[in-house]
Amino acid sequence: MHWAEAFFTDDSEEIIATGISPSGPIHVGNMREILTGDILFKASLRKKKKSRFIYLGDDADPLRKVYPFLPQSYTEYIGKPLYKIPAPDGSFPYSEYYLTPFIETLGKLNVKVEIIRSSELYKNGVFAEATKILFENIEKVSRILEEISKRELGENWAPYNPECSKCGKITTTTVTELSFPILKYQCSCGNSGECDVRTDKGKLPWRLEWPAKWFSLGVTTEPFGKDHGASGGSYDTGKKIAEEIFHIRAPKPLMFERILLKGKGVMHSSTGINIAAHSFIENAPPESLRFILSKNQPSRHISFDPGLGLLNIMDEMEKYRKAFFGLDKVSDENLESILFFSSLTGKIEKPLPISFRHLLTLVQIYKDEASIVRLGNLGDENKSVIHEEIEIAKRWLDTYGPDDIKFKLLNEDARVKLTPEESKFISNFLGEMKDMDWSPESIHNVIHESIKSSGIDQQEGFCTFYRVLIGKDKGPRLGYFLFGLGKDYVIKRLQLNA
RNA sequence: GGGCCCAUAGCUCAGCUAGGUAGAGCAUCUGGCUUUUAACCAGGUGGUCGGGGGUCCGAAUCCCCCUGGGCCCGCCA
């Protein structure tokens, strides 16, 4: 059984939650969380469970540091909530600047999720009840944190970080007095003040905010990265607080491994080792990302390769699709589930009449879409899908295409040095092509005949064409290639080099 | 110091939740074919399931120990 379907063992209602901090560009590695959640959500619906799926944007988190992609001037914003500071391009606020492309990306990936900003939860008092309970049990809460996470909280610890009314930071305040719902603080900027913890004038610390979220929203299932799952980590403390303070069951956890960028290491926004999610799905087939995540077990890390590796993924996905429609064979008992969870439309898409790999060749030969459709024998059936696929193929080549898969025609007047055997072969071909039927198949046949009649090595023969036309030793299938270039063009180039 | 994940064919991985004759793709080999940006078709070879112990009629699967690799463990997320 598929991992997502095996995850649910009863028919109770599910509220599946995920959260990603919009503190920077959301990258492919971050997508594992939301897509794992989405796959679980869809699996629960398939099992006829009543379910909701929530994404919580942690926009109330403070800016931690000046990330490498930020100007140095951001030093002044460190410690302030992301939804209260400006974005790098001058727009406002910071959090929406990174949330917007992410939300667009979700749409393109067929992720239908309720989007909630944690700032709203504070503003609307949704956390008020949870906060009250935490304050009422402050002794017990701090003991749990200290015992399970094996750290000391210190004298001035409070279950709430107030925002300084003067400097706006929530990381520099020290609580001096607390009696729910009002708390007094002293800030290192010199200011002191009061704050109502039922409002958005501050924030719960992460280890309390997480279980408070479970309590306030009724979360039953939550996928999260392994960093939360370490012993003594935030899931451990959250679980205990859920059970002993809020008297609820902690959500069923699904811990997933990280996504690595092949050859580079773990994806991280702060190290620069990452691919922005919105950029990947613009420059590669979006369903490939869903396919990768639904096919792999969450517990396994994924070595992500947007170049040649992606082509293999596409080959595999096309094979799966064909197999689903009885046109190929794949021995994977989860074939149908994997395809369903990869789908961008809610149903399993038919395979296109052309592979992504072949399309990459066509878009390099032909400038106009009409020719690609004609030469690829694509028909009118999937016009808009094919249009989109062609655009993606072009962008993929520009963005991730490895050099040995790209080619450019040489200038029309370029001369290439050939051996006598090669020249003879070209001449033979020119002789034979005069009154041939100009179609990909017959071109292919004539090439083979010319190879035989000139006694040249087979591979040499093919190489000769590529050297004359694109200056490389390898290239696209010659029949289609020459056909697309046009008879006149081919004759011209060959005569010049014969 | 603590924790999690991974280890199954040359490579990438299924199979482990509920123990019952060890699987796929790629690579390789054989045969076919009018070879091309990692061609296609048919068939074959290939594994003490990391090591050791235990439970069991029976273990890749469950339990314990060990080894190797990856990752995590103040705050923040």
Coordinates of N, CA and C (backbone and C1' of nucleotides) in Angstrom, one line a residue, chain B:
Chain B
rG1 P 30.1 9.4 23.9 O5' 28.9 10.1 24.6 C5' 28.6 9.9 26.0 C4' 27.4 10.6 26.4 C3' 26.1 10.2 25.6 O3' 25.5 9.1 26.1 C1' 26.3 12.6 25.6
rG2 P 24.8 8.1 25.0 O5' 23.5 8.8 24.6 C5' 22.5 9.1 25.6 C4' 21.4 10.0 25.0 C3' 20.7 9.4 23.8 O3' 19.7 8.4 24.0 C1' 21.2 11.7 23.4
rG3 P 19.5 7.3 23.0 O5' 18.7 8.0 21.8 C5' 17.5 8.5 22.1 C4' 17.0 9.4 20.9 C3' 16.9 8.7 19.6 O3' 15.7 7.9 19.5 C1' 18.0 10.7 19.2
rC4 P 15.6 6.6 18.6 O5' 15.4 7.3 17.1 C5' 14.2 8.1 16.9 C4' 14.4 8.7 15.5 C3' 14.7 7.8 14.3 O3' 13.5 7.2 13.9 C1' 16.1 9.7 14.2
rC5 P 13.6 5.7 13.2 O5' 14.3 6.1 11.8 C5' 13.6 6.9 10.8 C4' 14.5 7.2 9.7 C3' 15.1 6.0 9.0 O3' 14.2 5.5 8.1 C1' 16.8 7.7 9.4
rC6 P 14.3 3.9 7.7 O5' 15.7 3.8 6.9 C5' 15.7 4.4 5.6 C4' 17.1 4.3 5.1 C3' 17.8 3.0 5.0 O3' 17.4 2.2 3.9 C1' 19.3 4.5 6.0
rA7 P 17.3 0.6 4.0 O5' 18.8 0.3 3.8 C5' 19.5 0.7 2.7 C4' 21.0 0.2 2.8 C3' 21.1 -1.3 2.8 O3' 22.3 -1.7 2.1 C1' 22.1 -0.4 4.8
rU8 P 22.1 -2.3 0.6 O5' 21.0 -3.4 0.8 C5' 21.5 -4.7 1.1 C4' 20.6 -5.8 0.6 C3' 20.4 -5.7 -1.0 O3' 21.5 -6.3 -1.6 C1' 18.3 -5.9 0.0
rA9 P 22.1 -5.5 -2.9 O5' 21.9 -6.6 -4.0 C5' 22.8 -7.8 -4.1 C4' 23.1 -8.1 -5.5 C3' 23.6 -6.9 -6.3 O3' 24.6 -7.4 -7.2 C1' 21.6 -7.8 -7.3
rG10 P 26.1 -7.4 -6.8 O5' 26.6 -6.0 -7.2 C5' 28.0 -5.7 -7.1 C4' 28.3 -4.5 -8.0 C3' 27.3 -3.3 -7.8 O3' 27.8 -2.4 -6.9 C1' 27.4 -3.9 -10.1
rC11 P 26.8 -1.7 -5.8 O5' 26.1 -0.6 -6.8 C5' 26.8 0.5 -7.2 C4' 25.8 1.4 -8.0 C3' 24.6 1.8 -7.3 O3' 24.7 2.9 -6.5 C1' 24.0 0.9 -9.4
rU12 P 23.8 3.2 -5.2 O5' 22.4 3.5 -5.9 C5' 22.1 4.7 -6.5 C4' 20.7 4.7 -7.0 C3' 19.7 4.4 -5.8 O3' 19.4 5.6 -5.0 C1' 19.1 3.2 -7.8
rC13 P 18.9 5.4 -3.5 O5' 18.0 4.0 -3.6 C5' 16.9 3.9 -2.9 C4' 15.8 3.3 -3.7 C3' 14.9 2.4 -2.9 O3' 13.9 3.2 -2.3 C1' 15.5 1.3 -4.9
rA14 P 13.1 2.5 -1.1 O5' 12.0 1.7 -2.0 C5' 11.4 0.7 -1.5 C4' 10.4 0.1 -2.5 C3' 9.6 -0.9 -1.8 O3' 8.4 -0.3 -1.2 C1' 10.5 -1.9 -3.8
rG15 P 8.2 -0.5 0.4 O5' 8.1 -2.1 0.5 C5' 7.0 -2.8 -0.2 C4' 7.3 -4.3 -0.2 C3' 7.5 -4.9 1.2 O3' 6.3 -5.2 1.8 C1' 9.2 -5.6 -0.2
rC16 P 5.7 -4.4 3.0 O5' 6.6 -4.8 4.2 C5' 6.6 -6.2 4.7 C4' 7.4 -6.3 6.0 C3' 6.9 -5.3 7.1 O3' 6.9 -5.9 8.3 C1' 9.2 -4.9 6.5
rU17 P 5.5 -6.4 8.9 O5' 4.8 -5.0 9.3 C5' 5.3 -4.2 10.4 C4' 4.4 -3.0 10.6 C3' 2.9 -3.4 11.0 O3' 2.8 -3.7 12.4 C1' 2.9 -1.8 9.4
rA18 P 1.7 -4.7 12.9 O5' 2.4 -6.1 12.9 C5' 2.8 -6.8 11.8 C4' 1.7 -7.8 11.5 C3' 2.0 -8.7 10.3 O3' 1.9 -10.1 10.7 C1' -0.1 -7.7 10.0
rG19 P 3.1 -10.9 11.2 O5' 3.9 -11.3 9.9 C5' 5.0 -10.5 9.4 C4' 6.0 -11.4 8.7 C3' 5.4 -12.6 7.9 O3' 6.3 -12.8 6.8 C1' 6.7 -13.4 9.7
rG20 P 5.7 -13.1 5.3 O5' 5.8 -14.7 5.2 C5' 7.1 -15.2 4.9 C4' 7.0 -16.6 4.3 C3' 6.0 -16.7 3.2 O3' 6.5 -17.7 2.2 C1' 5.3 -18.1 4.9
rU21 P 7.0 -17.3 0.8 O5' 7.9 -18.6 0.3 C5' 9.0 -19.0 1.0 C4' 10.1 -19.4 0.0 C3' 10.5 -18.3 -1.0 O3' 11.9 -18.5 -1.3 C1' 9.5 -20.1 -2.2
rA22 P 13.0 -17.4 -0.9 O5' 12.8 -16.3 -2.0 C5' 11.7 -15.5 -2.1 C4' 12.1 -14.2 -2.6 C3' 12.6 -14.1 -4.0 O3' 11.5 -14.0 -4.9 C1' 13.9 -12.7 -2.6
rG23 P 11.5 -14.0 -6.4 O5' 11.1 -12.5 -6.7 C5' 11.7 -11.7 -7.7 C4' 11.1 -10.4 -7.8 C3' 11.7 -9.4 -8.7 O3' 11.2 -9.6 -10.0 C1' 11.5 -8.4 -6.6
rA24 P 12.1 -9.3 -11.3 O5' 11.8 -7.7 -11.4 C5' 10.5 -7.2 -11.6 C4' 10.6 -5.7 -11.6 C3' 11.6 -5.0 -12.5 O3' 11.1 -4.9 -13.8 C1' 11.7 -4.0 -10.3
rG25 P 12.1 -4.8 -15.0 O5' 12.8 -3.4 -14.9 C5' 12.0 -2.2 -15.2 C4' 12.8 -1.0 -14.8 C3' 14.2 -0.9 -15.5 O3' 14.1 -0.4 -16.9 C1' 14.4 -0.4 -13.2
rC26 P 15.1 -1.0 -18.0 O5' 16.5 -0.4 -17.5 C5' 16.8 1.0 -17.6 C4' 18.0 1.4 -16.9 C3' 19.3 0.6 -17.4 O3' 19.8 1.2 -18.5 C1' 19.2 0.6 -15.0
rA27 P 20.6 0.3 -19.6 O5' 21.8 -0.3 -18.8 C5' 22.9 0.6 -18.5 C4' 24.0 -0.1 -17.7 C3' 24.5 -1.4 -18.4 O3' 25.6 -1.1 -19.3 C1' 24.0 -1.9 -16.1
rU28 P 25.7 -2.0 -20.6 O5' 26.1 -3.4 -20.1 C5' 27.3 -3.6 -19.4 C4' 27.4 -5.0 -18.9 C3' 27.1 -6.1 -19.9 O3' 28.3 -6.4 -20.7 C1' 25.9 -6.6 -18.0
rC29 P 28.1 -6.7 -22.3 O5' 27.6 -8.2 -22.3 C5' 28.4 -9.2 -21.8 C4' 27.5 -10.5 -21.8 C3' 26.8 -10.8 -23.1 O3' 27.7 -11.5 -24.0 C1' 25.3 -11.0 -21.3
rU30 P 27.4 -11.2 -25.6 O5' 26.1 -12.1 -25.8 C5' 26.2 -13.6 -25.6 C4' 24.8 -14.1 -25.9 C3' 24.1 -13.7 -27.2 O3' 24.7 -14.4 -28.4 C1' 22.6 -13.6 -25.5
rG31 P 24.7 -13.6 -29.8 O5' 23.2 -13.5 -30.2 C5' 22.5 -14.8 -30.5 C4' 21.1 -14.5 -30.7 C3' 20.7 -13.4 -31.7 O3' 20.9 -13.7 -33.1 C1' 19.4 -13.2 -29.8
rG32 P 21.2 -12.6 -34.2 O5' 19.8 -11.8 -34.2 C5' 18.6 -12.4 -34.7 C4' 17.5 -11.4 -34.6 C3' 17.7 -10.1 -35.3 O3' 17.5 -10.2 -36.7 C1' 16.7 -9.7 -33.2
rC33 P 18.5 -9.4 -37.6 O5' 18.0 -7.9 -37.5 C5' 16.6 -7.6 -37.8 C4' 16.3 -6.2 -37.3 C3' 17.3 -5.1 -37.8 O3' 17.0 -4.7 -39.2 C1' 16.9 -4.8 -35.5
rU34 P 18.1 -4.4 -40.2 O5' 18.6 -3.0 -39.7 C5' 19.7 -2.4 -40.2 C4' 19.4 -0.9 -40.3 C3' 18.7 -0.4 -39.0 O3' 19.2 0.9 -38.8 C1' 17.3 0.1 -40.9
rU35 P 20.6 1.0 -38.0 O5' 20.1 2.1 -36.9 C5' 19.2 1.7 -35.8 C4' 19.8 2.3 -34.6 C3' 20.0 3.8 -34.8 O3' 19.0 4.5 -34.1 C1' 21.9 2.6 -33.8
rU36 P 18.8 6.0 -34.5 O5' 19.6 6.8 -33.4 C5' 19.3 6.6 -32.0 C4' 20.2 7.6 -31.2 C3' 19.9 9.0 -31.6 O3' 20.2 9.8 -30.4 C1' 22.2 8.6 -31.9
rU37 P 19.2 10.2 -29.3 O5' 20.1 11.2 -28.6 C5' 21.5 10.8 -28.4 C4' 22.1 11.8 -27.5 C3' 21.4 12.0 -26.2 O3' 22.3 12.2 -25.2 C1' 21.7 14.0 -27.3
rA38 P 22.1 11.6 -23.7 O5' 21.6 10.1 -23.9 C5' 22.4 9.2 -24.5 C4' 22.1 7.8 -23.9 C3' 20.7 7.4 -24.0 O3' 20.6 6.0 -24.1 C1' 21.2 7.6 -21.7
rA39 P 21.0 5.4 -25.5 O5' 19.5 5.5 -26.1 C5' 18.5 4.7 -25.8 C4' 17.6 4.6 -26.9 C3' 16.7 3.4 -26.9 O3' 15.6 3.6 -26.0 C1' 17.5 3.7 -29.0
rC40 P 15.1 2.4 -25.1 O5' 14.4 1.5 -26.1 C5' 13.3 2.1 -26.9 C4' 12.9 1.1 -27.9 C3' 12.6 -0.3 -27.5 O3' 11.4 -0.5 -26.9 C1' 13.9 -0.4 -29.4
rC41 P 11.2 -1.5 -25.7 O5' 11.1 -2.9 -26.4 C5' 10.1 -3.1 -27.4 C4' 10.2 -4.5 -28.0 C3' 10.5 -5.6 -27.1 O3' 9.4 -6.1 -26.5 C1' 12.0 -5.7 -28.9
rA42 P 9.4 -6.8 -25.0 O5' 10.1 -8.2 -25.3 C5' 9.5 -9.2 -26.1 C4' 10.4 -10.4 -26.2 C3' 11.0 -10.9 -25.0 O3' 10.1 -11.8 -24.3 C1' 12.7 -10.8 -26.6
rG43 P 10.3 -11.9 -22.7 O5' 11.7 -12.7 -22.5 C5' 11.7 -14.1 -22.7 C4' 13.2 -14.5 -22.7 C3' 13.9 -14.5 -21.4 O3' 13.6 -15.6 -20.6 C1' 15.3 -13.6 -23.2
rG44 P 13.9 -15.4 -19.0 O5' 15.5 -15.5 -18.9 C5' 16.2 -16.7 -19.1 C4' 17.7 -16.5 -19.1 C3' 18.3 -16.1 -17.8 O3' 18.5 -17.2 -16.9 C1' 19.2 -14.8 -19.5
rU45 P 18.6 -17.0 -15.4 O5' 20.0 -16.4 -15.2 C5' 21.2 -17.2 -15.5 C4' 22.4 -16.3 -15.4 C3' 22.6 -15.8 -14.0 O3' 23.3 -16.7 -13.1 C1' 23.0 -14.1 -15.6
rG46 P 22.7 -16.9 -11.7 O5' 23.1 -15.6 -11.0 C5' 24.5 -15.2 -10.8 C4' 24.6 -13.7 -10.6 C3' 23.9 -13.3 -9.3 O3' 24.8 -13.4 -8.2 C1' 23.2 -11.8 -11.1
rG47 P 24.6 -14.4 -7.0 O5' 24.0 -13.5 -5.9 C5' 24.7 -12.3 -5.5 C4' 23.9 -11.7 -4.3 C3' 23.6 -12.7 -3.2 O3' 24.7 -12.7 -2.3 C1' 21.7 -11.4 -3.7
rU48 P 25.4 -14.1 -2.1 O5' 24.7 -14.8 -0.9 C5' 24.9 -14.2 0.4 C4' 23.8 -14.7 1.2 C3' 23.5 -13.7 2.3 O3' 22.2 -14.1 2.9 C1' 24.7 -15.5 3.2
rC49 P 21.1 -13.1 3.0 O5' 21.6 -11.7 2.5 C5' 21.9 -10.6 3.3 C4' 21.1 -9.4 2.9 C3' 20.5 -8.6 4.0 O3' 20.7 -7.2 3.8 C1' 18.8 -9.2 2.5
rG50 P 20.9 -6.2 4.9 O5' 22.5 -6.3 5.3 C5' 23.4 -6.2 4.2 C4' 24.8 -6.1 4.8 C3' 25.0 -7.0 6.0 O3' 25.5 -8.3 5.6 C1' 25.6 -4.8 6.6
rG51 P 24.9 -9.6 6.4 O5' 25.9 -9.5 7.7 C5' 27.3 -9.6 7.6 C4' 27.9 -9.6 9.0 C3' 27.2 -10.5 10.0 O3' 27.7 -11.8 9.9 C1' 27.5 -8.3 10.9
rG52 P 26.8 -13.0 10.4 O5' 26.7 -12.8 11.9 C5' 27.8 -13.0 12.8 C4' 27.5 -12.7 14.2 C3' 26.3 -13.5 14.8 O3' 26.6 -14.8 15.2 C1' 26.2 -11.2 15.4
rG53 P 25.5 -15.9 15.1 O5' 24.5 -15.4 16.4 C5' 24.8 -15.9 17.7 C4' 24.0 -15.1 18.7 C3' 22.6 -15.5 18.9 O3' 22.4 -16.7 19.6 C1' 22.7 -13.1 18.8
rG54 P 21.3 -17.7 19.2 O5' 20.0 -17.0 19.7 C5' 19.8 -16.6 21.1 C4' 18.6 -15.8 21.3 C3' 17.3 -16.4 20.9 O3' 16.8 -17.3 21.9 C1' 17.4 -14.1 20.2
rU55 P 15.9 -18.5 21.5 O5' 14.5 -17.8 21.1 C5' 13.8 -17.1 22.1 C4' 12.5 -16.6 21.5 C3' 11.7 -17.5 20.6 O3' 10.9 -18.3 21.4 C1' 12.0 -15.5 19.5
rC56 P 10.8 -19.9 21.2 O5' 10.1 -20.0 19.7 C5' 8.8 -19.5 19.5 C4' 8.5 -19.5 18.1 C3' 8.8 -20.8 17.3 O3' 7.7 -21.7 17.5 C1' 9.6 -18.9 16.1
rC57 P 8.1 -23.2 17.7 O5' 8.5 -23.7 16.3 C5' 9.1 -25.0 16.1 C4' 9.2 -25.3 14.6 C3' 9.8 -24.2 13.8 O3' 11.2 -24.2 13.8 C1' 7.8 -25.0 12.7
rG58 P 12.1 -22.8 13.9 O5' 11.7 -22.1 12.6 C5' 12.2 -22.5 11.3 C4' 11.6 -21.8 10.2 C3' 11.8 -20.3 10.2 O3' 13.0 -19.9 9.6 C1' 9.5 -20.8 9.7
rA59 P 13.8 -18.6 10.2 O5' 12.8 -17.4 9.8 C5' 12.6 -17.1 8.4 C4' 12.8 -15.6 8.2 C3' 14.2 -15.1 8.4 O3' 14.5 -14.0 7.6 C1' 12.8 -14.1 10.0
rA60 P 15.1 -14.2 6.1 O5' 15.4 -12.8 5.6 C5' 16.5 -12.0 6.2 C4' 16.3 -10.6 6.1 C3' 15.2 -10.0 7.0 O3' 15.7 -9.6 8.2 C1' 14.8 -9.3 4.8
rU61 P 14.8 -9.8 9.6 O5' 13.4 -9.1 9.3 C5' 13.4 -7.6 9.1 C4' 12.0 -7.2 8.8 C3' 11.0 -7.5 10.0 O3' 10.1 -6.4 10.1 C1' 10.3 -8.6 8.0
rC62 P 10.4 -5.4 11.2 O5' 10.1 -6.2 12.6 C5' 8.8 -6.2 13.1 C4' 8.8 -7.0 14.4 C3' 10.0 -6.7 15.3 O3' 9.8 -5.5 16.1 C1' 9.7 -9.0 15.2
rC63 P 11.1 -4.6 16.5 O5' 11.7 -5.5 17.7 C5' 11.0 -5.6 18.9 C4' 11.9 -6.4 19.9 C3' 13.3 -5.9 20.0 O3' 13.4 -4.8 20.9 C1' 13.4 -8.2 19.7
rC64 P 14.6 -3.7 20.7 O5' 15.9 -4.5 21.2 C5' 16.0 -4.8 22.5 C4' 17.3 -5.5 22.7 C3' 18.6 -4.9 22.2 O3' 19.1 -3.9 23.0 C1' 18.6 -7.1 21.5
rC65 P 19.9 -2.7 22.4 O5' 21.3 -3.3 22.0 C5' 22.2 -3.8 23.0 C4' 23.4 -4.5 22.4 C3' 24.2 -3.7 21.4 O3' 25.1 -2.8 22.0 C1' 23.7 -5.9 20.5
rC66 P 25.5 -1.5 21.2 O5' 26.4 -2.1 20.0 C5' 27.6 -2.7 20.3 C4' 28.2 -3.3 19.0 C3' 28.5 -2.3 17.9 O3' 29.7 -1.6 18.1 C1' 27.4 -4.2 17.0
rU67 P 30.0 -0.2 17.5 O5' 30.1 -0.5 15.9 C5' 31.3 -1.2 15.5 C4' 31.2 -1.4 14.0 C3' 31.0 -0.2 13.2 O3' 32.2 0.5 12.9 C1' 29.5 -1.8 12.4
rG68 P 32.2 2.1 12.8 O5' 31.6 2.3 11.4 C5' 32.4 2.0 10.2 C4' 31.5 2.1 9.0 C3' 30.9 3.5 8.7 O3' 31.8 4.4 8.2 C1' 29.2 1.8 8.4
rG69 P 31.6 5.9 8.5 O5' 30.3 6.3 7.7 C5' 30.4 6.4 6.3 C4' 29.0 6.6 5.7 C3' 28.3 7.9 6.1 O3' 28.8 9.1 5.5 C1' 26.8 6.1 6.2
rG70 P 28.8 10.5 6.2 O5' 27.2 10.8 6.2 C5' 26.6 11.1 4.9 C4' 25.1 11.3 5.1 C3' 24.7 12.4 6.1 O3' 24.8 13.7 5.5 C1' 23.4 10.5 6.5
rC71 P 25.3 14.9 6.4 O5' 24.0 15.1 7.4 C5' 22.8 15.6 6.9 C4' 21.7 15.4 7.9 C3' 21.8 16.2 9.2 O3' 21.5 17.5 9.0 C1' 21.0 14.0 9.6
rC72 P 22.0 18.6 10.0 O5' 21.1 18.3 11.3 C5' 19.7 18.6 11.3 C4' 19.0 18.1 12.5 C3' 19.5 18.7 13.8 O3' 19.0 20.0 14.1 C1' 19.3 16.3 14.1
rC73 P 19.8 21.0 15.0 O5' 19.6 20.4 16.4 C5' 18.3 20.4 17.0 C4' 18.3 19.7 18.4 C3' 19.4 20.3 19.4 O3' 18.8 21.4 20.0 C1' 19.5 17.9 19.4
rG74 P 19.8 22.7 20.2 O5' 19.1 23.6 21.3 C5' 19.1 23.2 22.6 C4' 19.2 24.5 23.4 C3' 18.2 25.6 23.0 O3' 16.9 25.4 23.7 C1' 20.3 26.5 23.1
rC75 P 15.6 25.6 22.8 O5' 15.7 27.1 22.4 C5' 15.5 28.1 23.4 C4' 15.8 29.4 22.8 C3' 14.9 29.8 21.6 O3' 13.6 30.3 22.0 C1' 17.2 30.3 21.1
rC76 P 12.4 29.7 21.2 O5' 12.6 30.2 19.8 C5' 12.6 31.6 19.4 C4' 13.0 31.8 18.0 C3' 12.2 31.0 17.0 O3' 11.0 31.7 16.7 C1' 14.5 30.7 16.5
rA77 P 9.7 30.8 16.6 O5' 10.0 29.9 15.3 C5' 9.5 30.2 14.0 C4' 10.2 29.4 13.0 C3' 9.6 28.1 12.6 O3' 8.5 28.1 11.7 C1' 11.9 27.8 13.0

